[in-house]
Coordinates of C-alpha atoms and ligand atoms in Angstrom, one line a residue:
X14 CA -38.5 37.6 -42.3
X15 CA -35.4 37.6 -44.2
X16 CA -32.4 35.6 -43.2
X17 CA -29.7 37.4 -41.5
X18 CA -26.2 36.9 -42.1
X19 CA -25.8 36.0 -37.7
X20 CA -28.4 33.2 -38.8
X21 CA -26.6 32.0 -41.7
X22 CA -23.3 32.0 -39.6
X23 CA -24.9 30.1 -36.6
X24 CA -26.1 27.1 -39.1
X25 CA -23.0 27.0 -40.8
X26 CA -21.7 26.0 -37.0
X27 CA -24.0 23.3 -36.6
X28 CA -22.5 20.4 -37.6
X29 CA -24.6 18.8 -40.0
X30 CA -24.2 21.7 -41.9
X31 CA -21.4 22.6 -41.8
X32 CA -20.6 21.0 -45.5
X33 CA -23.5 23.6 -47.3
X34 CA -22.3 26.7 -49.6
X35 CA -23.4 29.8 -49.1
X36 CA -25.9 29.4 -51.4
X37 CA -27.8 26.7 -49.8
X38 CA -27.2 28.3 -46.6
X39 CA -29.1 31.0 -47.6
X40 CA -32.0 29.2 -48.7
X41 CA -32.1 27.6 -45.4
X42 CA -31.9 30.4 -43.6
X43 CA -34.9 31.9 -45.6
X44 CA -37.1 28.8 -45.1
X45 CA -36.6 29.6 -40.7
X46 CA -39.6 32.0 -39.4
X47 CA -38.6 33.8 -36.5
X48 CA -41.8 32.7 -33.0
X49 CA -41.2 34.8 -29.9
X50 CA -42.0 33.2 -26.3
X51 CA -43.4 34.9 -23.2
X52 CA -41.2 33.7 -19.9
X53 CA -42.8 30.1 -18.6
X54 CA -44.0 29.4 -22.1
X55 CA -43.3 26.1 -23.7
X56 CA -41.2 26.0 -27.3
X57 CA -42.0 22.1 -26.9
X58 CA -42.3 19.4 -24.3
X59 CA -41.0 16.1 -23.4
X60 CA -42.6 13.1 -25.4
X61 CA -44.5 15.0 -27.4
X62 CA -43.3 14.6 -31.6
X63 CA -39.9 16.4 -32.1
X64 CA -41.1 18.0 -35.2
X65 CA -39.2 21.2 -35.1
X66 CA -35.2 23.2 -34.5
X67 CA -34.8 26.1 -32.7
X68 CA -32.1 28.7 -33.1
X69 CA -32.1 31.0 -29.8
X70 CA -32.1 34.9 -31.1
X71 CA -32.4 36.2 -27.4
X72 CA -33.3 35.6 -24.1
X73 CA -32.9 32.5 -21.9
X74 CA -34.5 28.8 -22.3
X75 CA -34.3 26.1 -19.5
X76 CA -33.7 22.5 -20.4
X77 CA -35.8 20.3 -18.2
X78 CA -35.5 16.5 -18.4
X79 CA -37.7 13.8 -16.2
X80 CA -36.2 13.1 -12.9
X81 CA -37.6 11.0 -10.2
X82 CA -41.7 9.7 -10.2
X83 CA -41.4 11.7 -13.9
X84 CA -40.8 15.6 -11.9
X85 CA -39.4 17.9 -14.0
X86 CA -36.2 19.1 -13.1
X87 CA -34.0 21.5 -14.7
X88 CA -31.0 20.5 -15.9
X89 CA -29.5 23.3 -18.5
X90 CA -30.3 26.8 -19.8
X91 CA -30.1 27.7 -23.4
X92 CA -28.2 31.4 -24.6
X93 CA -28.5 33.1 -27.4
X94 CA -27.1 31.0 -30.4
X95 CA -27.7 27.7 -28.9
X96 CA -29.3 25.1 -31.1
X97 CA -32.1 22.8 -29.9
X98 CA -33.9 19.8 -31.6
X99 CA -31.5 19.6 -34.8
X100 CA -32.0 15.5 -35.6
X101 CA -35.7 16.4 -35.4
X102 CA -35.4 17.8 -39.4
X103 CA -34.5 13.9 -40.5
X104 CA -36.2 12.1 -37.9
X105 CA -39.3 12.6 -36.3
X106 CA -38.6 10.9 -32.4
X107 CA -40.4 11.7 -29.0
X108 CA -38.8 14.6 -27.3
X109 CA -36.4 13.9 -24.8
X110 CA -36.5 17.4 -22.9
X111 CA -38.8 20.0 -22.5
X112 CA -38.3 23.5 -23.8
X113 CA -39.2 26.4 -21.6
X114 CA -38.8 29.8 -21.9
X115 CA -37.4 31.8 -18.9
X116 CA -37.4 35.3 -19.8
X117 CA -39.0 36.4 -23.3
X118 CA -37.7 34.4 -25.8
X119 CA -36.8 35.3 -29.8
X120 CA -35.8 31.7 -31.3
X121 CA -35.7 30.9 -35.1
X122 CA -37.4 27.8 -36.3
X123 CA -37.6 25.1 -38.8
X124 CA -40.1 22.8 -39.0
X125 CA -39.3 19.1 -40.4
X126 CA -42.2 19.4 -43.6
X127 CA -40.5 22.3 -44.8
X128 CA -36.8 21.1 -44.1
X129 CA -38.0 18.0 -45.6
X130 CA -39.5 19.9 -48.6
X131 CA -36.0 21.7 -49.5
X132 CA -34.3 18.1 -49.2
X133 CA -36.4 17.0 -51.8
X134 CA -36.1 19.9 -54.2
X135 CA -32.5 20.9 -54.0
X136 CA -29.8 17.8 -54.0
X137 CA -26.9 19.8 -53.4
X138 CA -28.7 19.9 -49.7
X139 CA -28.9 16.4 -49.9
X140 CA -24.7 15.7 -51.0
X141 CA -23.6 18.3 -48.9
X142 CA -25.4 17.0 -45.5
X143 CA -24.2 13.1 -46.8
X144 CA -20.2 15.1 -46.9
X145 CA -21.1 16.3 -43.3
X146 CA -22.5 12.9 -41.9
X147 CA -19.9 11.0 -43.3
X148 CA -17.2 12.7 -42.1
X149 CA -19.0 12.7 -38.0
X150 CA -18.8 8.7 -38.6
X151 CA -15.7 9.8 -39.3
X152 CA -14.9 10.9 -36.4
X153 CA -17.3 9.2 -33.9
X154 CA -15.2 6.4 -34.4
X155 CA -12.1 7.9 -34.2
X156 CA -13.3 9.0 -30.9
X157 CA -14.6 5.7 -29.8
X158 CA -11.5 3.9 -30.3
X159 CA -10.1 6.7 -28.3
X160 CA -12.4 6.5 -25.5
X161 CA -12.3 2.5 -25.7
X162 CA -7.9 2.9 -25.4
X163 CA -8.8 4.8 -22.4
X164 CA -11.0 2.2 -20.9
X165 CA -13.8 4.7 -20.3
X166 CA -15.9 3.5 -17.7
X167 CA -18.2 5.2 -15.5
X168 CA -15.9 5.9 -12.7
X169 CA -14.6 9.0 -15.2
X170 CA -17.9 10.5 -14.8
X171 CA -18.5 12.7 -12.2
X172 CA -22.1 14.4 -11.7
X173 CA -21.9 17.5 -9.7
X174 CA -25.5 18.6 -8.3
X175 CA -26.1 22.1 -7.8
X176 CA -23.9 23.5 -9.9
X177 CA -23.9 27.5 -10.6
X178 CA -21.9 29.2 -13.1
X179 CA -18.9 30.0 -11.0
X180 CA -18.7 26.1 -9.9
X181 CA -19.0 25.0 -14.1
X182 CA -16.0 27.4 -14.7
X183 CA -13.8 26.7 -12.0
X184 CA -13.9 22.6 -12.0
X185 CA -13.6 22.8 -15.9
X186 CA -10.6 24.8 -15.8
X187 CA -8.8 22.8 -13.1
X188 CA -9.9 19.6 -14.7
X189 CA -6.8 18.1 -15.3
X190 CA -7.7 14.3 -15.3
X191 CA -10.3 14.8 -17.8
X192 CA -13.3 13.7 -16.1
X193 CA -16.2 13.5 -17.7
X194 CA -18.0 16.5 -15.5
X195 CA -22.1 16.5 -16.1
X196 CA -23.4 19.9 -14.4
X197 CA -26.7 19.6 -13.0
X198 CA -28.3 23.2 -11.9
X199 CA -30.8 21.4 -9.8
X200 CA -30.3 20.3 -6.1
X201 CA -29.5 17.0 -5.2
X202 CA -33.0 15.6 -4.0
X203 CA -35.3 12.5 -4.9
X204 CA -36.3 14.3 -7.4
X205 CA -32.9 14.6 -9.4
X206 CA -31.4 11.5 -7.9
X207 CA -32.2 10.0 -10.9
X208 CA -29.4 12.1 -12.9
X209 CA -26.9 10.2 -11.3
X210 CA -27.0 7.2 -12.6
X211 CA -24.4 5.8 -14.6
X212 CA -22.0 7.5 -12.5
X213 CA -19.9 6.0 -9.6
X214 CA -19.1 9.5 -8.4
X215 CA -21.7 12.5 -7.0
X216 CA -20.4 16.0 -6.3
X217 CA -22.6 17.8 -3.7
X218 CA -22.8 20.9 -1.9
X219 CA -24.1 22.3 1.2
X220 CA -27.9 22.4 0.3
X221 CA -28.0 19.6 -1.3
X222 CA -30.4 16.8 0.7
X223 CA -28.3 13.5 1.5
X224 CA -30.6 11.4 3.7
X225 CA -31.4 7.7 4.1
X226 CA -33.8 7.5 0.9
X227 CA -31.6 9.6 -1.4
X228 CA -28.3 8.0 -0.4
X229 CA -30.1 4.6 -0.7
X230 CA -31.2 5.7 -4.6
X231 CA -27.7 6.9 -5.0
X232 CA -26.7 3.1 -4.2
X233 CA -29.3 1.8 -6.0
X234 CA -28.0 3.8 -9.1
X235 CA -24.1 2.6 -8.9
X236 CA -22.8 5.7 -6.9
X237 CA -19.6 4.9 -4.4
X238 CA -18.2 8.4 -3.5
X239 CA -20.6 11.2 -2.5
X240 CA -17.3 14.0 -2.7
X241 CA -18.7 17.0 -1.0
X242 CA -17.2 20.0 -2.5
X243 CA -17.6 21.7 1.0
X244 CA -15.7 21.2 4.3
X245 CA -19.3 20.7 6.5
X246 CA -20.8 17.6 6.0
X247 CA -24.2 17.9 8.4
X248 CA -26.4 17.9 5.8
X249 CA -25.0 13.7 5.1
X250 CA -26.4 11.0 7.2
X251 CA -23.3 9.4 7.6
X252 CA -24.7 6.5 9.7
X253 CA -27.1 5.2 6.5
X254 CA -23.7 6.0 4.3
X255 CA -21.7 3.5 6.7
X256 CA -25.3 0.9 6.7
X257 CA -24.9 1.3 2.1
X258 CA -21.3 1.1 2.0
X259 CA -20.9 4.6 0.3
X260 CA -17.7 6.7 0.9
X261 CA -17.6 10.1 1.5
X262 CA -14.9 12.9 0.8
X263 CA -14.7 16.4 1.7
X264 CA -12.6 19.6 1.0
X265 CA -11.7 20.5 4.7
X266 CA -10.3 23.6 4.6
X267 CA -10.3 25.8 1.1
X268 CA -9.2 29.2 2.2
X269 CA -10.2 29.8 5.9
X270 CA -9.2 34.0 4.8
X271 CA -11.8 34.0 2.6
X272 CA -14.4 33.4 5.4
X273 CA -12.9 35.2 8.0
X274 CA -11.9 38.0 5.6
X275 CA -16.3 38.1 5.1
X276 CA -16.8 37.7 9.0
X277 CA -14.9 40.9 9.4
X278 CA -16.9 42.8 6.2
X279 CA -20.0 42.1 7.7
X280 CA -18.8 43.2 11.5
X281 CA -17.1 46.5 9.8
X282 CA -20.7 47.2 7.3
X283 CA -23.1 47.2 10.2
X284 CA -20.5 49.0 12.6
X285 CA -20.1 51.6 10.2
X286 CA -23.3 51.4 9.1
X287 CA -21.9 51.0 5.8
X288 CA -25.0 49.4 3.8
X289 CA -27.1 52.7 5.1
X290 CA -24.7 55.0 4.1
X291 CA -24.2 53.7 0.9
X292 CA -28.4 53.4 0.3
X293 CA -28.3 56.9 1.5
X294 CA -25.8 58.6 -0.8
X295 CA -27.2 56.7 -3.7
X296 CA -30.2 58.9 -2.8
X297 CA -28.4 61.8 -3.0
X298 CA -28.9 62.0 1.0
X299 CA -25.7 63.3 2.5
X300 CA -26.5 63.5 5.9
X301 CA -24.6 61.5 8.7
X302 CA -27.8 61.1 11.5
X303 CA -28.1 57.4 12.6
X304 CA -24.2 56.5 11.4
X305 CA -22.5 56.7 14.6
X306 CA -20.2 53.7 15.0
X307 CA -17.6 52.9 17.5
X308 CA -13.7 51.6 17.7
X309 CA -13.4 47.9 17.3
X310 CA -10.3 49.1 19.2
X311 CA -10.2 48.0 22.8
X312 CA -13.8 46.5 21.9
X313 CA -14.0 42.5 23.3
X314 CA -14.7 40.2 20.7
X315 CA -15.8 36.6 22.1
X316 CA -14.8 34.0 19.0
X317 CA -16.3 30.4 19.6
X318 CA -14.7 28.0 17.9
X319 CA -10.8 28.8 17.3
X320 CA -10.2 26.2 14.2
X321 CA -8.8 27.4 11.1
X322 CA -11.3 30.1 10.1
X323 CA -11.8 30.9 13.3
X324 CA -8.2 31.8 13.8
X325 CA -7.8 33.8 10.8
X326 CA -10.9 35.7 12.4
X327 CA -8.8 36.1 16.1
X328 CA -5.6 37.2 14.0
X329 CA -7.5 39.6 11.9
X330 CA -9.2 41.0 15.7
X331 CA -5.8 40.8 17.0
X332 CA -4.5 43.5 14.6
X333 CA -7.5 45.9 15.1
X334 CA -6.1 45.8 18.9
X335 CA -9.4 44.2 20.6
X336 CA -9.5 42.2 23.7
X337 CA -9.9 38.4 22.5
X338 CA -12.0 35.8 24.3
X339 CA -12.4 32.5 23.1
X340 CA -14.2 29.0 23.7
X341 CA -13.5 26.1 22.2
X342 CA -13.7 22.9 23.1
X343 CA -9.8 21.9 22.0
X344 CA -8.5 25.2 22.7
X345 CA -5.0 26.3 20.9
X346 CA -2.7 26.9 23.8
X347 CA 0.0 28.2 21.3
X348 CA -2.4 30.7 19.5
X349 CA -3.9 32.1 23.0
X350 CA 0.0 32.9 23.7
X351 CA 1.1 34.3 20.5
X352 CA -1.7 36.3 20.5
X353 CA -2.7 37.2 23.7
X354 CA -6.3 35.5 23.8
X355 CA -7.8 33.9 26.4
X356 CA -10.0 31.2 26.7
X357 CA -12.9 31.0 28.9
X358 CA -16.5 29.9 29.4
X359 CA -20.0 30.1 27.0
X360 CA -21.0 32.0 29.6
X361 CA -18.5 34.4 30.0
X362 CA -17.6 35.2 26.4
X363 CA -21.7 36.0 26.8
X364 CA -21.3 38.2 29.5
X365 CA -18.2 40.3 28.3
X366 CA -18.2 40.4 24.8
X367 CA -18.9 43.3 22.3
X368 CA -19.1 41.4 19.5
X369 CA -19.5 37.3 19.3
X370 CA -18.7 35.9 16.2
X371 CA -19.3 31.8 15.5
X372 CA -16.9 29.5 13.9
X373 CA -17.8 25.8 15.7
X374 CA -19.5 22.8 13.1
X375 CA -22.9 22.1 13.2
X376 CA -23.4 19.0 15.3
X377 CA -26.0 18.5 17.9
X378 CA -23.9 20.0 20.9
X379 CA -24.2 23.7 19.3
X380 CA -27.1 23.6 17.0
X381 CA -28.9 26.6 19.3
X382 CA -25.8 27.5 20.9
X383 CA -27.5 31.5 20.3
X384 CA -30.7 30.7 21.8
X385 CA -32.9 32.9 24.6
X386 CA -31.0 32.1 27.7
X387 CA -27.4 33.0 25.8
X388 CA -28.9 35.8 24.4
X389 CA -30.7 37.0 27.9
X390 CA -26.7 36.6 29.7
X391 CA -25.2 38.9 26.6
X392 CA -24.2 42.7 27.0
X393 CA -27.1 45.0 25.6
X394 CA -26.2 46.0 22.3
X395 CA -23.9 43.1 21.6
X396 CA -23.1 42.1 17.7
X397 CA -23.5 38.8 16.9
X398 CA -21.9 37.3 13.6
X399 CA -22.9 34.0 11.8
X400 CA -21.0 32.7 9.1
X401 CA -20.8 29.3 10.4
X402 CA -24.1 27.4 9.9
X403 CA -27.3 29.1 10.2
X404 CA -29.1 26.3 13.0
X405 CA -26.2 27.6 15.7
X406 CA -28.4 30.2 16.3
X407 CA -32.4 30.0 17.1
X408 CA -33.8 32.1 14.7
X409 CA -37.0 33.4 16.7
X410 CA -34.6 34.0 19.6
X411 CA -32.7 36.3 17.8
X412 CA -35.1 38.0 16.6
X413 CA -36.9 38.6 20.0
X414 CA -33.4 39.9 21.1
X415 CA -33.3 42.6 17.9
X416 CA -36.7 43.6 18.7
X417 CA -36.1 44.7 22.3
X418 CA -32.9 46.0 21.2
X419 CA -30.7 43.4 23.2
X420 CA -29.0 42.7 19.6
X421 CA -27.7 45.7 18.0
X422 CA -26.4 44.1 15.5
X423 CA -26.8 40.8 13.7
X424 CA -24.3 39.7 10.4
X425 CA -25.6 36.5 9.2
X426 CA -24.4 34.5 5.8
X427 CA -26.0 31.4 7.0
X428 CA -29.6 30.8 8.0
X429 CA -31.3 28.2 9.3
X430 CA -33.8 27.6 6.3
X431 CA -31.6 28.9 4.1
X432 CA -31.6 26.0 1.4
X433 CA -34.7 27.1 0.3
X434 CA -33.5 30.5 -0.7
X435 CA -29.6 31.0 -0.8
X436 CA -27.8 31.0 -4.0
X437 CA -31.0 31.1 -5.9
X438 CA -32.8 34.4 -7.4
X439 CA -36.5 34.7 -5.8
X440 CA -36.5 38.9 -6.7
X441 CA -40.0 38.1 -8.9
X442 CA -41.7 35.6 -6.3
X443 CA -43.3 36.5 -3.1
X444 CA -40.7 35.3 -0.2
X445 CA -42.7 33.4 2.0
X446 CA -40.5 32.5 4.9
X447 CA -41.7 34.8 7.5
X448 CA -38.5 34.9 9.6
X449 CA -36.4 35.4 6.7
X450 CA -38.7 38.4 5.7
X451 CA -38.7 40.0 9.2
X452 CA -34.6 39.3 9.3
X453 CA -34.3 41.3 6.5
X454 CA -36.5 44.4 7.6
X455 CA -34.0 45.5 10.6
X456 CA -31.3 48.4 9.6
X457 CA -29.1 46.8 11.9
X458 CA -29.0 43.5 10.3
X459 CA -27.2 42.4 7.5
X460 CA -27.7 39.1 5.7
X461 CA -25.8 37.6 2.9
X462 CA -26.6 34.4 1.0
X463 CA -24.0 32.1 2.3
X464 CA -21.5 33.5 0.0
X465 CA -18.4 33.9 2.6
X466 CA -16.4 31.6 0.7
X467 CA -16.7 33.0 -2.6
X468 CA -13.1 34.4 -3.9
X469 CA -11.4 33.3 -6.7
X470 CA -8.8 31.2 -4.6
X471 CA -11.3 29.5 -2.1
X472 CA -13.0 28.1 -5.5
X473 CA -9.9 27.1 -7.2
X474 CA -8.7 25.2 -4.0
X475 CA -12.1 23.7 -3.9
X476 CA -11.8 22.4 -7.5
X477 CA -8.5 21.1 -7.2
X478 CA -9.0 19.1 -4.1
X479 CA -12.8 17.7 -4.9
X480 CA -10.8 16.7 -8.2
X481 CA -8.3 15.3 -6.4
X482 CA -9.8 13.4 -3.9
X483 CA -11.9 11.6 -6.7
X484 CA -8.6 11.0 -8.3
X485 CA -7.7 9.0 -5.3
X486 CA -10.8 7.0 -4.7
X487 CA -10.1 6.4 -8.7
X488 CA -7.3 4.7 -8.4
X489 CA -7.7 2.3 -5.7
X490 CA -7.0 4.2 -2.8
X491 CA -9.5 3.4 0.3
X492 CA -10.9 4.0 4.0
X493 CA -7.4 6.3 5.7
X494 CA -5.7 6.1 2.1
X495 CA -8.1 8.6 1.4
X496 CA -6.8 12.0 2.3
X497 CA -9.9 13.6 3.3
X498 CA -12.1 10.9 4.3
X499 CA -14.9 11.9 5.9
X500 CA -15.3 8.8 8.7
X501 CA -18.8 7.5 8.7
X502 CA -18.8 4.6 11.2
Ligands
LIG628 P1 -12.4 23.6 11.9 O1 -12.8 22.2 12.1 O2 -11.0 24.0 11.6 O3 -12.7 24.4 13.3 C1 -13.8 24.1 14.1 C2 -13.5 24.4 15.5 O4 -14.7 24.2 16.3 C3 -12.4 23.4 16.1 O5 -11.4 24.2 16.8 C4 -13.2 22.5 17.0 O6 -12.4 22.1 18.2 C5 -14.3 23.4 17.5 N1 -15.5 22.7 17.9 C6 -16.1 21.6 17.4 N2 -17.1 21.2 18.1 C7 -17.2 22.0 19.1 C8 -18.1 22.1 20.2 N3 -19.1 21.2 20.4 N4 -18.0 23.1 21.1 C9 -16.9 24.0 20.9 N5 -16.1 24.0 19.9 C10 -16.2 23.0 19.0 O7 -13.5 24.2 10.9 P2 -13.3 25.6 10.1 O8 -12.7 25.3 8.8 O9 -12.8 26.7 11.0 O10 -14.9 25.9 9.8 C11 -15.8 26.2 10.8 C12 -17.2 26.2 10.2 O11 -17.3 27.2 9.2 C13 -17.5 24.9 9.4 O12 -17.9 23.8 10.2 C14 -18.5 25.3 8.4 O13 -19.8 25.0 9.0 C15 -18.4 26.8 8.3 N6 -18.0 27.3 7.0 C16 -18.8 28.3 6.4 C17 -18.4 28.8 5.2 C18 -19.2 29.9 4.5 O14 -19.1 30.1 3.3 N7 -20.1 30.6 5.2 C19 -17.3 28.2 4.5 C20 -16.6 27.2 5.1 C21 -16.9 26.8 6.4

């Protein structure tokens, strides 16, 4: 195939040839072939001979490095124009990575015989790569002695687990100490533990599995502070974090509005009925059958738990004009005056409420707080909305309240299982969590994949302060000098 001038220009960027004319470019460019990939199909594998350099035309590769007992985990993806396996063409070493395609793949490749072959022939390819190399010694050592004048150690490195695209942008752009941020897409597990060594600091999320045996790797591998880039923490055993000697930090509170603001989406969609009528008109189906809604106005709304989101949700409900209940177990004296709420019993926010909505932490004392006998004391046709954390509710209890028609409404963005499915994309696989796949059949049920924190300012705030509370553990500060300590004894 002949070489394109998009090919030239992509090898011109790679930096060891970045010194060739045109000339020579174009001759390298003409020795590539272009291979196409089917998706799961292997352009090369870890330890095999690196014999070869790919050029991505199109489509998507996943990087996958060896994590724990030698598990593959995934660790990058590849776009169009990245470059893969370049020191290959001088030296033939073991791969480090495996290859694999993810959707069908066009890469361009050069093999090392035939790279090897031009070397030989041509010598300005040879003086031209020696300008290149020479001036990268150049400037690795320039940025040695810069990194050495900085005393770069591995508290500057920061591993973040479970990292998606919106988490990449946000902490680079607020990272204003210049840490050394290493995005793994993978879940933190004893499979990827492994990545984090080197590191003093691990950034985790809510799905991300921090038990005895991975905590106890984390030690093993140098870690001190787990910073959770969350304000829940149940998914930590704190008690084997106190028993290591590993600190935790958390982001406590990152924009309550933005998860109150969701709590009230979901409880005006199925209200409304607003993802039916949107399927509907899609489908060119006007009518209005099966729509019929009511006034949140005058409605009672039961809110358990009346922290911070929690009393963004009350204030919101306040303003629609509904009669508030609440329970909590410190209630707010000043908020029940200010806005007129009252606080009563479980059982009584059961018993009189149109619409419960949760907002208490997972501990043991409400995990099932929604179970049969709550449900069985609720008004028939009650809505019940979940953005807390999915094991407040008993799943199969719910659902046998939906099915007789006790629930009319259910808004969850949390599940119980959810860490096997939320923010990942399982549209070509077979879901095979049978509770998940009956939630989702209901019309009157609306789930969303933990995403009620998701605006642009909850994720800056969250950035800012999992950078920041590093920062602090950085430069000495300890136990209550940390500002959001998370107390594990
Ligand atoms: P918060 O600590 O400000 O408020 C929690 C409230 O629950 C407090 O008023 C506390 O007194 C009360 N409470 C604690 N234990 C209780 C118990 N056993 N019985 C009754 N009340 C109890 O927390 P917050 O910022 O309002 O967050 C609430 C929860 O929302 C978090 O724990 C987290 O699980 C969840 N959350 C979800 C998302 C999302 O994207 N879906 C985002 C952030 C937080």
């Amino acid at each position: 195939m002949p070489a394109n001038v998009q090919l030239i220009d992509r090898l011109r960027q790679i930096p060891y040839f970045s010194h060739l004319d045109e000339p020579t470019l174009r001759l390298l460019a003409g020795k590539m072939v272009s291979a196409e990939y089917e998706p799961s199909q292997d352009l090369c594998r870890e330890g095999e001979r690196a014999d070869r350099m790919f050029i991505l035309e199109s489509g998507e590769v996943a990087v996958f490095r060896p994590g724990k007992a030698d598990v593959l985990v995934e660790i990058a993806v590849l776009q169009p124009g990245d470059v893969a396996g370049a020191t290959s063409l001088f030296s033939q070493g073991r791969r480090s990575a495996t290859l694999r395609a993810r959707t069908p793949v066009r890469a361009w490749v050069l093999d090392h015989p035939t790279f090897q072959e031009l070397f030989d022939q041509h010598p300005s390819v040879a003086r031209a790569l020696l300008a290149s190399l020479s001036q990268q010694l150049a400037q690795g050592g320039a940025m040695v002695a810069h990194l050495l004048s900085q005393d770069f150690d591995p508290r500057y490195r920061v591993v973040v687990y479970d990292a998606k695209s919106y988490t990449e942008a946000f902490f680079r752009e607020r990272n204003r100490h210049d840490y050394l941020l290493q995005f793994i897409g993978a879940r933190l597990s004893l499979e990827t533990v492994a990545l984090a060594a080197g590191s003093k600091v691990v950034c985790a999320f809510v799905n991300d599995t921090l038990d005895e045996a991975v905590l106890k790797e984390l030690r093993g591998a140098g870690v001190e502070l787990v910073a959770m880039r969350c304000a829940g923490y149940n998914n930590v055993d704190l008690a084997a974090c106190a028993r290591l000697g590993l600190t935790v930090v958390r982001v406590p509170a990152y924009s309550p509005h933005a998860v109150a603001e969701h709590t009230v989406a979901l409880m005006l969609t199925l209200n409304r009925r607003v993802h039916r009528a949107h399927n509907r008109v899609r489908e060119g189906n006007f009518s209005l059958d099966g729509l019929v809604g009511f006034d949140f106005y005058g409605k009672t709304a039961g809110i358990v738990g009346t922290g911070k989101i929690g009393r963004c949700v009350t204030e919101i409900l306040a303003g629609f004009g509904c009669r508030l209940l609440a329970y909590d177990r410190y209630p707010d004296p000043a908020l029940a005056e200010r806005l007129g709420l009252r606080y009563v019993t479980l059982d009584e926010i059961f018993a009189e409420s149109d619409v419960i909505t949760l907002h208490t932490p997972l501990v043991p004392e409400t995990k099932h707080l929604i179970n049969a006998d709550a449900i069985a004391k609720m008004k028939s046709g009650v809505m019940i909305i979940n953005t807390s954390r999915g094991a407040l509710i008993d799943t199969q209890a719910l659902l046998a309240g939906l099915k007789r028609g006790q629930i009319g409404h259910a808004g969850l963005d949390v599940y119980e299982e959810e860490s096997d499915y939320f923010f990942e994309d399982y549209s070509d696989r077979v879901m095979t969590d049978d509770l998940l796949a009956r939630l989702t059949t209901f019309n009157n049920v609306v789930v969303t994949s933990h995403q009620a924190f998701l605006t642009r300012e909850a994720l800056t705030n969250i950035a800012d302060t999992t950078l920041e509370n590093i920062r602090e553990y950085q430069v000495g500060r300890r136990g209550s000098q940390l500002t959001n300590l998370v107390r594990v004894g």
